[in-house]
Tab-separated table of C-alpha atoms in Angstrom:
chain	number	residue	atom	x	y	z
A	1	UNK	CA	-51.847	48.138	-16.548
A	2	UNK	CA	-49.802	45.787	-14.879
A	3	UNK	CA	-49.726	45.371	-11.293
A	4	UNK	CA	-46.851	47.203	-9.537
A	5	UNK	CA	-44.549	44.710	-7.897
A	6	UNK	CA	-44.459	44.521	-4.093
A	7	UNK	CA	-41.358	46.388	-2.899
A	8	UNK	CA	-40.724	43.336	-0.627
A	9	UNK	CA	-40.350	40.891	-3.749
A	10	UNK	CA	-37.581	42.852	-5.209
A	11	UNK	CA	-34.031	41.690	-4.620
A	12	UNK	CA	-31.643	44.514	-4.803
A	13	UNK	CA	-28.268	43.813	-6.130
A	14	UNK	CA	-25.413	44.937	-3.741
A	15	UNK	CA	-22.965	46.313	-6.234
A	16	UNK	CA	-20.595	47.501	-3.372
A	17	UNK	CA	-20.237	43.751	-2.148
A	18	UNK	CA	-19.749	42.616	-5.746
A	19	UNK	CA	-16.946	45.265	-6.379
A	20	UNK	CA	-15.083	44.099	-3.219
A	21	UNK	CA	-15.468	40.414	-4.486
A	22	UNK	CA	-14.081	41.611	-7.966
A	23	UNK	CA	-10.856	42.886	-6.090
A	24	UNK	CA	-10.009	39.157	-5.315
A	25	UNK	CA	-7.936	37.158	-7.824
A	26	UNK	CA	-10.412	35.777	-10.243
A	27	UNK	CA	-13.383	37.155	-8.031
A	28	UNK	CA	-14.620	39.168	-11.277
A	29	UNK	CA	-15.357	35.917	-13.169
A	30	UNK	CA	-18.623	35.613	-11.241
A	31	UNK	CA	-20.574	37.713	-13.711
A	32	UNK	CA	-20.365	35.327	-16.307
A	33	UNK	CA	-22.653	32.877	-14.471
A	34	UNK	CA	-25.906	32.297	-16.364
A	35	UNK	CA	-27.305	29.962	-13.742
A	36	UNK	CA	-27.396	26.765	-15.964
A	37	UNK	CA	-26.582	24.528	-13.010
A	38	UNK	CA	-23.859	22.566	-14.808
A	39	UNK	CA	-21.785	22.897	-11.621
A	40	UNK	CA	-24.424	21.021	-9.449
A	41	UNK	CA	-24.440	17.529	-10.973
A	42	UNK	CA	-20.943	16.607	-10.194
A	43	UNK	CA	-20.578	18.425	-7.022
A	44	UNK	CA	-19.804	16.031	-4.229
A	45	UNK	CA	-20.776	18.495	-1.402
A	46	UNK	CA	-24.171	19.055	-3.336
A	47	UNK	CA	-24.621	15.249	-3.520
A	48	UNK	CA	-24.078	14.592	0.107
A	49	UNK	CA	-25.368	17.788	1.810
A	50	UNK	CA	-28.846	19.460	1.608
A	51	UNK	CA	-27.707	22.878	2.245
A	52	UNK	CA	-24.618	23.085	-0.297
A	53	UNK	CA	-25.509	24.062	-3.975
A	54	UNK	CA	-22.878	25.744	-6.058
A	55	UNK	CA	-25.705	27.191	-8.400
A	56	UNK	CA	-27.424	28.938	-5.464
A	57	UNK	CA	-23.970	30.134	-4.075
A	58	UNK	CA	-23.419	31.703	-7.543
A	59	UNK	CA	-26.927	33.307	-7.751
A	60	UNK	CA	-26.330	34.766	-4.262
A	61	UNK	CA	-22.970	36.112	-5.658
A	62	UNK	CA	-24.769	37.606	-8.648
A	63	UNK	CA	-27.167	39.450	-6.298
A	64	UNK	CA	-24.406	40.239	-3.900
A	65	UNK	CA	-26.125	38.864	-0.776
A	66	UNK	CA	-23.337	39.331	1.548
A	67	UNK	CA	-25.119	38.330	4.697
A	68	UNK	CA	-25.996	34.951	3.422
A	69	UNK	CA	-22.635	34.326	1.808
A	70	UNK	CA	-20.318	35.654	4.786
A	71	UNK	CA	-22.648	35.098	7.747
A	72	UNK	CA	-21.675	33.046	10.651
A	73	UNK	CA	-21.105	29.222	9.947
A	74	UNK	CA	-21.139	30.073	6.047
A	75	UNK	CA	-21.928	27.068	4.024
A	76	UNK	CA	-18.960	27.782	1.658
A	77	UNK	CA	-16.632	25.859	3.819
A	78	UNK	CA	-18.539	22.604	2.906
A	79	UNK	CA	-16.831	22.998	-0.601
A	80	UNK	CA	-14.686	20.045	-0.990
A	81	UNK	CA	-12.266	21.813	-3.510
A	82	UNK	CA	-12.720	18.997	-6.051
A	83	UNK	CA	-12.685	21.417	-8.937
A	84	UNK	CA	-15.647	19.535	-10.740
A	85	UNK	CA	-17.330	22.791	-11.249
A	86	UNK	CA	-14.400	24.477	-12.664
A	87	UNK	CA	-14.158	21.483	-15.147
A	88	UNK	CA	-18.012	21.512	-16.113
A	89	UNK	CA	-18.619	25.391	-16.074
A	90	UNK	CA	-19.417	26.401	-19.901
A	91	UNK	CA	-18.854	29.951	-18.988
A	92	UNK	CA	-15.434	29.522	-17.284
A	93	UNK	CA	-16.613	31.181	-14.076
A	94	UNK	CA	-14.693	28.775	-11.973
A	95	UNK	CA	-17.258	28.662	-9.192
A	96	UNK	CA	-14.550	26.972	-7.013
A	97	UNK	CA	-12.509	30.051	-7.333
A	98	UNK	CA	-15.344	32.499	-6.490
A	99	UNK	CA	-15.841	30.233	-3.289
A	100	UNK	CA	-12.330	30.646	-2.349
A	101	UNK	CA	-12.392	34.449	-3.067
A	102	UNK	CA	-15.309	34.559	-0.674
A	103	UNK	CA	-13.178	32.483	1.803
A	104	UNK	CA	-10.389	35.113	1.235
A	105	UNK	CA	-13.019	37.852	2.331
A	106	UNK	CA	-13.879	35.872	5.431
A	107	UNK	CA	-10.278	35.231	6.377
A	108	UNK	CA	-9.630	38.953	6.216
A	109	UNK	CA	-12.310	39.660	8.774
A	110	UNK	CA	-10.689	36.812	10.950
A	111	UNK	CA	-13.819	34.647	10.333
A	112	UNK	CA	-12.128	31.448	8.994
A	113	UNK	CA	-12.822	28.152	10.968
A	114	UNK	CA	-10.222	27.306	13.659
A	115	UNK	CA	-8.959	24.275	11.736
A	116	UNK	CA	-8.219	26.410	8.651
A	117	UNK	CA	-6.531	29.174	10.833
A	118	UNK	CA	-4.242	26.457	12.554
A	119	UNK	CA	-2.772	25.328	9.148
A	120	UNK	CA	-2.529	28.952	8.057
A	121	UNK	CA	-0.711	29.906	11.108
A	122	UNK	CA	1.598	26.908	10.693
A	123	UNK	CA	2.564	27.847	7.150
A	124	UNK	CA	3.080	31.589	8.013
A	125	UNK	CA	5.473	30.590	10.731
A	126	UNK	CA	7.471	27.583	9.597
A	127	UNK	CA	6.962	27.859	5.756
A	128	UNK	CA	5.290	24.328	5.978
A	129	UNK	CA	1.752	23.040	6.527
A	130	UNK	CA	3.040	20.005	8.583
A	131	UNK	CA	4.709	21.322	11.740
A	132	UNK	CA	8.422	20.132	11.965
A	133	UNK	CA	9.521	18.023	14.786
A	134	UNK	CA	12.862	16.081	15.303
A	135	UNK	CA	10.631	12.908	15.246
A	136	UNK	CA	10.115	13.625	11.475
A	137	UNK	CA	13.982	13.524	10.617
A	138	UNK	CA	14.282	10.363	12.893
A	139	UNK	CA	11.645	8.614	10.817
A	140	UNK	CA	13.312	9.937	7.519
A	141	UNK	CA	16.565	8.671	8.630
A	142	UNK	CA	15.169	4.985	8.875
A	143	UNK	CA	14.541	5.253	5.161
A	144	UNK	CA	17.937	6.539	4.555
A	145	UNK	CA	16.524	9.953	3.652
A	146	UNK	CA	18.210	13.348	4.500
A	147	UNK	CA	16.720	15.624	7.127
A	148	UNK	CA	13.910	18.081	5.979
A	149	UNK	CA	15.439	21.143	4.208
A	150	UNK	CA	15.458	24.561	5.662
A	151	UNK	CA	12.865	27.105	4.618
A	152	UNK	CA	14.285	30.677	4.429
A	153	UNK	CA	11.472	32.193	6.499
A	154	UNK	CA	12.660	35.822	5.791
A	155	UNK	CA	11.935	35.324	2.227
A	156	UNK	CA	8.496	33.706	2.900
A	157	UNK	CA	7.300	36.329	5.092
A	158	UNK	CA	8.397	39.137	2.663
A	159	UNK	CA	6.149	37.590	0.051
A	160	UNK	CA	3.283	37.604	2.495
A	161	UNK	CA	3.241	41.379	2.653
A	162	UNK	CA	1.988	43.538	-0.131
A	163	UNK	CA	4.473	45.095	-2.281
A	164	UNK	CA	2.884	48.447	-2.296
A	165	UNK	CA	0.224	50.088	-0.122
A	166	UNK	CA	-2.367	50.308	-2.929
A	167	UNK	CA	-1.838	46.623	-3.969
A	168	UNK	CA	-5.073	44.914	-4.798
A	169	UNK	CA	-5.558	41.419	-3.050
B	1	UNK	CA	18.775	10.076	-18.049
B	2	UNK	CA	16.054	12.975	-17.988
B	3	UNK	CA	16.624	15.463	-15.124
B	4	UNK	CA	13.768	17.068	-13.006
B	5	UNK	CA	13.625	19.342	-10.053
B	6	UNK	CA	11.958	17.386	-7.222
B	7	UNK	CA	9.329	19.063	-5.359
B	8	UNK	CA	8.349	16.640	-2.497
B	9	UNK	CA	6.005	19.337	-0.760
B	10	UNK	CA	5.193	18.812	3.117
B	11	UNK	CA	2.878	15.784	3.499
B	12	UNK	CA	5.028	13.184	1.830
B	13	UNK	CA	8.451	14.020	3.302
B	14	UNK	CA	7.025	14.776	6.710
B	15	UNK	CA	4.318	12.198	7.211
B	16	UNK	CA	4.867	9.502	4.601
B	17	UNK	CA	8.649	9.239	4.154
B	18	UNK	CA	8.040	5.640	2.820
B	19	UNK	CA	6.367	7.252	-0.142
B	20	UNK	CA	9.495	9.408	-0.715
B	21	UNK	CA	11.768	6.557	-0.307
B	22	UNK	CA	9.821	4.575	-2.956
B	23	UNK	CA	10.018	7.470	-5.357
B	24	UNK	CA	13.698	7.913	-4.998
B	25	UNK	CA	14.095	4.230	-5.229
B	26	UNK	CA	11.994	3.463	-8.332
B	27	UNK	CA	12.767	6.488	-10.825
B	28	UNK	CA	16.438	5.913	-11.400
B	29	UNK	CA	15.553	2.404	-12.717
B	30	UNK	CA	13.249	4.330	-15.104
B	31	UNK	CA	16.173	6.598	-16.228
B	32	UNK	CA	14.510	9.564	-14.466
B	33	UNK	CA	16.824	11.778	-12.236
B	34	UNK	CA	15.587	14.022	-9.488
B	35	UNK	CA	17.544	16.941	-8.484
B	36	UNK	CA	16.691	18.418	-5.026
B	37	UNK	CA	15.279	21.939	-4.740
B	38	UNK	CA	17.180	23.873	-1.960
B	39	UNK	CA	15.018	26.386	0.084
B	40	UNK	CA	11.636	25.222	-1.205
B	41	UNK	CA	8.718	25.923	1.098
B	42	UNK	CA	5.081	24.469	1.152
B	43	UNK	CA	3.567	24.761	-2.256
B	44	UNK	CA	1.447	26.621	-0.614
B	45	UNK	CA	-1.626	24.174	-0.077
B	46	UNK	CA	-4.486	24.875	-2.293
B	47	UNK	CA	-7.122	24.340	0.571
B	48	UNK	CA	-6.055	26.182	3.597
B	49	UNK	CA	-3.502	28.816	2.792
B	50	UNK	CA	-5.261	29.560	-0.608
B	51	UNK	CA	-8.396	30.338	1.496
B	52	UNK	CA	-6.275	33.105	3.306
B	53	UNK	CA	-5.168	35.203	0.444
B	54	UNK	CA	-4.883	34.099	-3.308
B	55	UNK	CA	-2.234	36.741	-4.035
B	56	UNK	CA	0.159	35.634	-1.212
B	57	UNK	CA	-0.631	32.138	-2.342
B	58	UNK	CA	0.332	32.896	-5.834
B	59	UNK	CA	3.663	34.735	-4.623
B	60	UNK	CA	5.030	31.907	-2.451
B	61	UNK	CA	4.071	29.360	-5.292
B	62	UNK	CA	5.823	31.521	-7.844
B	63	UNK	CA	8.927	31.529	-5.597
B	64	UNK	CA	8.978	27.683	-5.637
B	65	UNK	CA	8.800	27.906	-9.441
B	66	UNK	CA	11.690	30.330	-9.497
B	67	UNK	CA	13.869	27.668	-7.818
B	68	UNK	CA	13.195	25.261	-10.674
B	69	UNK	CA	13.602	28.128	-13.205
B	70	UNK	CA	17.093	29.049	-11.673
B	71	UNK	CA	18.109	25.257	-12.239
B	72	UNK	CA	16.758	25.442	-15.680
B	73	UNK	CA	14.712	22.354	-15.377
B	74	UNK	CA	10.965	21.347	-15.292
B	75	UNK	CA	9.695	20.539	-11.796
B	76	UNK	CA	8.168	17.215	-10.592
B	77	UNK	CA	5.498	16.968	-7.947
B	78	UNK	CA	4.322	13.833	-6.057
B	79	UNK	CA	1.338	15.263	-4.369
B	80	UNK	CA	-1.846	16.195	-6.053
B	81	UNK	CA	-2.159	19.327	-3.943
B	82	UNK	CA	1.131	20.627	-4.818
B	83	UNK	CA	0.432	19.840	-8.425
B	84	UNK	CA	-2.685	21.818	-8.259
B	85	UNK	CA	-1.212	24.969	-6.637
B	86	UNK	CA	2.070	25.078	-8.875
B	87	UNK	CA	0.005	24.221	-11.959
B	88	UNK	CA	-2.768	26.753	-11.388
B	89	UNK	CA	0.058	29.400	-10.455
B	90	UNK	CA	1.658	28.668	-13.834
B	91	UNK	CA	-1.446	29.189	-15.765
B	92	UNK	CA	-2.860	32.151	-13.854
B	93	UNK	CA	0.350	34.064	-14.278
B	94	UNK	CA	0.522	33.115	-17.980
B	95	UNK	CA	-3.034	34.197	-18.516
B	96	UNK	CA	-3.196	37.326	-16.479
B	97	UNK	CA	-0.298	39.895	-16.904
B	98	UNK	CA	-1.669	41.999	-14.120
B	99	UNK	CA	-1.581	39.352	-11.606
B	100	UNK	CA	1.820	38.304	-12.845
B	101	UNK	CA	3.150	41.824	-12.404
B	102	UNK	CA	1.819	42.077	-8.819
B	103	UNK	CA	3.476	38.794	-8.007
B	104	UNK	CA	6.710	39.902	-9.503
B	105	UNK	CA	6.626	42.996	-7.429
B	106	UNK	CA	6.485	40.859	-4.357
B	107	UNK	CA	9.217	38.643	-5.713
B	108	UNK	CA	11.401	41.604	-6.341
B	109	UNK	CA	11.674	42.149	-2.556
B	110	UNK	CA	13.651	38.829	-2.359
B	111	UNK	CA	15.495	39.420	-5.852
B	112	UNK	CA	13.527	36.940	-7.783
B	113	UNK	CA	11.557	37.202	-11.094
B	114	UNK	CA	9.070	34.827	-12.295
B	115	UNK	CA	9.344	34.011	-15.876
B	116	UNK	CA	7.368	31.009	-16.594
B	117	UNK	CA	10.048	28.769	-18.152
B	118	UNK	CA	9.748	25.688	-15.959
B	119	UNK	CA	6.777	23.466	-16.461
B	120	UNK	CA	5.033	21.416	-13.735
B	121	UNK	CA	4.803	17.663	-14.084
B	122	UNK	CA	3.033	15.322	-11.806
B	123	UNK	CA	5.237	12.222	-11.308
B	124	UNK	CA	2.543	9.807	-12.837
B	125	UNK	CA	2.823	11.791	-16.111
B	126	UNK	CA	6.535	11.784	-15.937
B	127	UNK	CA	6.779	8.047	-15.709
B	128	UNK	CA	4.062	7.660	-18.415
B	129	UNK	CA	5.502	10.094	-20.761
B	130	UNK	CA	9.322	9.968	-20.140
B	131	UNK	CA	9.590	6.322	-19.332
B	132	UNK	CA	6.402	4.790	-20.835
B	133	UNK	CA	4.620	1.818	-19.726
B	134	UNK	CA	6.725	-0.472	-21.464
B	135	UNK	CA	9.945	0.493	-19.601
B	136	UNK	CA	7.973	0.331	-16.435
B	137	UNK	CA	6.966	-3.257	-17.331
B	138	UNK	CA	10.526	-4.209	-17.965
B	139	UNK	CA	11.665	-2.712	-14.647
B	140	UNK	CA	9.354	-5.272	-12.892
B	141	UNK	CA	11.144	-8.183	-11.507
B	142	UNK	CA	8.295	-9.273	-9.041
B	143	UNK	CA	4.997	-8.878	-11.004
B	144	UNK	CA	1.847	-8.512	-8.903
B	145	UNK	CA	-0.167	-11.027	-10.806
B	146	UNK	CA	-3.450	-11.645	-9.350
B	147	UNK	CA	-3.507	-8.616	-7.259
B	148	UNK	CA	-6.718	-6.460	-7.548
B	149	UNK	CA	-6.081	-2.780	-7.089
B	150	UNK	CA	-9.130	-0.561	-6.888
B	151	UNK	CA	-8.353	2.809	-8.515
B	152	UNK	CA	-8.567	6.152	-6.743
B	153	UNK	CA	-7.619	9.197	-8.720
B	154	UNK	CA	-8.614	11.771	-6.343
B	155	UNK	CA	-9.592	15.333	-7.571
B	156	UNK	CA	-6.559	17.447	-8.195
B	157	UNK	CA	-4.609	15.097	-10.254
B	158	UNK	CA	-7.287	15.376	-12.966
B	159	UNK	CA	-9.386	18.567	-12.658
B	160	UNK	CA	-9.370	21.208	-14.027
B	161	UNK	CA	-8.099	19.327	-16.964
B	162	UNK	CA	-6.985	22.347	-18.950
B	163	UNK	CA	-4.639	23.356	-16.192
B	164	UNK	CA	-3.450	19.867	-14.854
B	165	UNK	CA	-3.039	18.416	-18.328
B	166	UNK	CA	-2.910	14.872	-17.119
B	167	UNK	CA	-5.654	12.905	-18.407
B	168	UNK	CA	-9.351	12.986	-19.382
B	169	UNK	CA	-11.158	13.429	-15.936
B	170	UNK	CA	-14.314	11.617	-17.267
B	171	UNK	CA	-12.557	8.546	-18.523
B	172	UNK	CA	-8.846	8.520	-17.384
B	173	UNK	CA	-6.589	5.570	-17.956
B	174	UNK	CA	-3.178	6.686	-16.598
B	175	UNK	CA	-3.532	4.867	-13.144
B	176	UNK	CA	-5.149	1.848	-14.679
B	177	UNK	CA	-2.160	1.555	-17.025
B	178	UNK	CA	0.499	2.183	-14.617
B	179	UNK	CA	-1.202	-0.782	-12.365
B	180	UNK	CA	-1.404	-3.000	-15.422
B	181	UNK	CA	2.359	-2.377	-16.049
B	182	UNK	CA	3.088	-4.059	-12.670
B	183	UNK	CA	1.300	-7.183	-13.544
B	184	UNK	CA	-1.751	-6.236	-11.312
B	185	UNK	CA	-5.358	-5.788	-12.280
B	186	UNK	CA	-6.924	-2.385	-11.873
B	187	UNK	CA	-10.501	-2.171	-10.674
B	188	UNK	CA	-12.744	0.779	-11.721
B	189	UNK	CA	-15.444	0.387	-8.914
B	190	UNK	CA	-18.715	2.414	-9.488
B	191	UNK	CA	-17.578	5.242	-7.232
B	192	UNK	CA	-14.108	5.615	-8.569
B	193	UNK	CA	-14.539	9.360	-9.261
B	194	UNK	CA	-15.521	10.529	-5.888
B	195	UNK	CA	-13.575	12.916	-3.847
B	196	UNK	CA	-11.861	11.994	-0.526
B	197	UNK	CA	-13.535	15.017	1.213
B	198	UNK	CA	-10.490	16.065	3.244
B	199	UNK	CA	-11.141	19.951	2.333
B	200	UNK	CA	-14.636	19.870	3.518
B	201	UNK	CA	-15.302	21.349	6.827
B	202	UNK	CA	-18.678	19.482	7.480
B	203	UNK	CA	-17.656	15.985	8.446
B	204	UNK	CA	-20.886	14.357	7.338
B	205	UNK	CA	-20.214	14.838	3.801
B	206	UNK	CA	-16.673	13.103	3.668
B	207	UNK	CA	-17.980	10.338	6.178
B	208	UNK	CA	-20.818	9.499	3.744
B	209	UNK	CA	-18.677	9.910	0.716
B	210	UNK	CA	-15.817	7.619	1.970
B	211	UNK	CA	-18.515	5.087	3.199
B	212	UNK	CA	-19.979	4.789	-0.152
B	213	UNK	CA	-16.495	4.678	-2.066
B	214	UNK	CA	-15.063	1.900	0.470
B	215	UNK	CA	-18.595	-0.056	-0.118
B	216	UNK	CA	-18.061	-0.063	-3.816
B	217	UNK	CA	-14.314	-1.149	-3.400
B	218	UNK	CA	-15.516	-3.951	-1.044
B	219	UNK	CA	-18.201	-5.093	-3.590
B	220	UNK	CA	-15.605	-5.433	-6.248
B	221	UNK	CA	-13.470	-7.615	-3.927
B	222	UNK	CA	-10.442	-5.611	-4.434
B	223	UNK	CA	-7.342	-6.353	-2.421
B	224	UNK	CA	-6.141	-2.776	-1.946
B	225	UNK	CA	-7.003	0.784	-2.865
B	226	UNK	CA	-4.491	2.314	-5.178
B	227	UNK	CA	-3.660	5.847	-4.357
B	228	UNK	CA	-1.630	8.569	-6.106
B	229	UNK	CA	-2.397	11.432	-3.599
B	230	UNK	CA	-1.035	11.672	-0.046
B	231	UNK	CA	-4.029	13.590	1.145
B	232	UNK	CA	-6.473	10.933	-0.084
B	233	UNK	CA	-4.158	8.245	1.390
B	234	UNK	CA	-4.493	9.834	4.769
B	235	UNK	CA	-8.230	9.937	4.451
B	236	UNK	CA	-8.418	6.371	3.583
B	237	UNK	CA	-5.962	4.875	5.994
B	238	UNK	CA	-6.426	6.820	9.308
B	239	UNK	CA	-9.880	7.918	8.269
B	240	UNK	CA	-11.079	4.428	7.574
B	241	UNK	CA	-10.939	3.429	11.125
B	242	UNK	CA	-13.447	6.260	11.815
B	243	UNK	CA	-15.614	5.175	9.114
B	244	UNK	CA	-15.590	1.513	10.262
B	245	UNK	CA	-16.525	2.660	13.866
B	246	UNK	CA	-19.274	5.229	12.631
B	247	UNK	CA	-21.087	2.685	10.168
B	248	UNK	CA	-20.245	-0.427	12.149
B	249	UNK	CA	-18.934	-1.782	8.974
B	250	UNK	CA	-15.074	-2.738	8.657
B	251	UNK	CA	-14.393	-3.035	4.881
B	252	UNK	CA	-10.700	-3.344	5.788
B	253	UNK	CA	-9.309	-2.024	2.488
B	254	UNK	CA	-5.591	-0.988	2.854
B	255	UNK	CA	-4.709	2.010	0.594
B	256	UNK	CA	-1.385	1.599	-1.045
B	257	UNK	CA	0.510	4.549	-2.632
B	258	UNK	CA	1.319	3.799	-6.374
B	259	UNK	CA	5.108	4.274	-6.124
B	260	UNK	CA	5.459	1.750	-3.022
B	261	UNK	CA	3.627	-0.720	-5.139
B	262	UNK	CA	5.930	0.044	-8.029
B	263	UNK	CA	8.925	-0.346	-5.534
B	264	UNK	CA	7.630	-3.828	-4.226
B	265	UNK	CA	7.054	-4.908	-7.904
B	266	UNK	CA	10.835	-3.813	-8.703
B	267	UNK	CA	12.030	-6.004	-5.923
B	268	UNK	CA	12.150	-3.928	-2.873
B	269	UNK	CA	11.306	-6.282	0.163
B	270	UNK	CA	7.878	-5.493	1.707
B	271	UNK	CA	9.493	-4.882	5.245
B	272	UNK	CA	11.539	-1.916	3.763
B	273	UNK	CA	8.585	-0.173	2.365
B	274	UNK	CA	7.132	1.170	5.697
B	275	UNK	CA	3.708	-0.651	5.214
B	276	UNK	CA	3.891	-1.629	8.945
B	277	UNK	CA	3.232	2.117	9.787
B	278	UNK	CA	-0.098	2.066	8.021
B	279	UNK	CA	-3.324	1.645	10.015
B	280	UNK	CA	-4.629	-0.738	7.434
B	281	UNK	CA	-1.504	-2.937	6.518
B	282	UNK	CA	-1.528	-4.379	3.003
B	283	UNK	CA	-0.161	-7.814	4.102
B	284	UNK	CA	-1.600	-9.376	0.803
B	285	UNK	CA	1.432	-7.855	-0.806
B	286	UNK	CA	3.921	-10.056	1.241
B	287	UNK	CA	3.261	-12.923	-1.284
B	288	UNK	CA	4.811	-11.177	-4.135
B	289	UNK	CA	8.179	-10.688	-2.352
B	290	UNK	CA	9.066	-14.360	-3.243
B	291	UNK	CA	7.406	-14.392	-6.575
B	292	UNK	CA	9.677	-15.611	-9.338
B	293	UNK	CA	10.926	-12.914	-11.921
B	294	UNK	CA	9.248	-13.368	-15.273
B	295	UNK	CA	11.105	-15.167	-18.114
B	296	UNK	CA	13.354	-12.913	-19.914
């Protein structure tokens, strides 16, 4: 008779967390990961950081280890967004998209880093990621370029709101 | 004259108007006409705003694509980040009817519908495919003979290749060929494929990566670092000062945006191209101003 496994050695999958992740755009692709590690070799963050490894992130996603993925100082912000893992993945998991879906979950809780929040705020209030200043148009004029165009903010802000209450995000 | 809707994004028009000037100066000489897109917003950026909420990101990107659809033309981008956002949106909405439906429900609030009729073209592919290397070569009056240009593709121009449709990310040639068309010599250094690290929130990663990259460019004795992405440009211009201080090693490799290089080769004087605004000034380019035109 085989020895019964110690309860402490068993990883329990948190399906509730995985369902939440699956609600984000392309968050449902995570389940196709078979842990081959093709995403690791070309990953610049994995090459230059001891703590960032896309295969390990995907394993934690498969288990639904929310505390490790979305805890304070989450390692996911070390991703360089280079898309090498998207290019390499034989399962079309798009690991970078899973990382971004996790960032969406952190942002929804108000837990994005300050530098990220600042750019988001600039976009949501001006429609651009570089804040406008009259100095910009002055510089542009030196090259004979017209002033920066107007962004209709009423339209942008309408698009930032869900169309219906039940809309998945 | 082939017409395209011009999507300049935020970074180039606001921070690097010299790059926009160079684009507007060079493309007509290649028989490419740019039509301005009234009311365009940030693409929105694929790093920060996409981190907030992918669906809102898709909806705003789709609105920008609608503006080109309304003009009935394809859209040309000059920033790898904008290309990534708009190309991903095009593919995601094509592949996933549910997401497309959700995006169109939001667009309905502003009286728009995304159809998917305008394609997204990065400016490098537009000059490659619409003009061709031969036409670019023929537009050059001041060939940059002897200039060694280290290549830096950055990430989003090439990857994911199925979405970006620009070149083979493992063995690309477009930037090398574009540089060759100017009479200059492209240099594929050993760290050519590295990322600039701008999106990473742990500074050690980009610092070490940029240091390695600049070291390999220096080893090849390249004169300048040829850039095609304004975000990478910022990393290697402003950011290179930080690297020099941090590692006490000044590689002094001026980054140069490709279309400014093209403008110079087409005869636009050095002083008009805004190079004096750079932290690392590519003064090596001044010698080509007086260069004789090639024999007809």
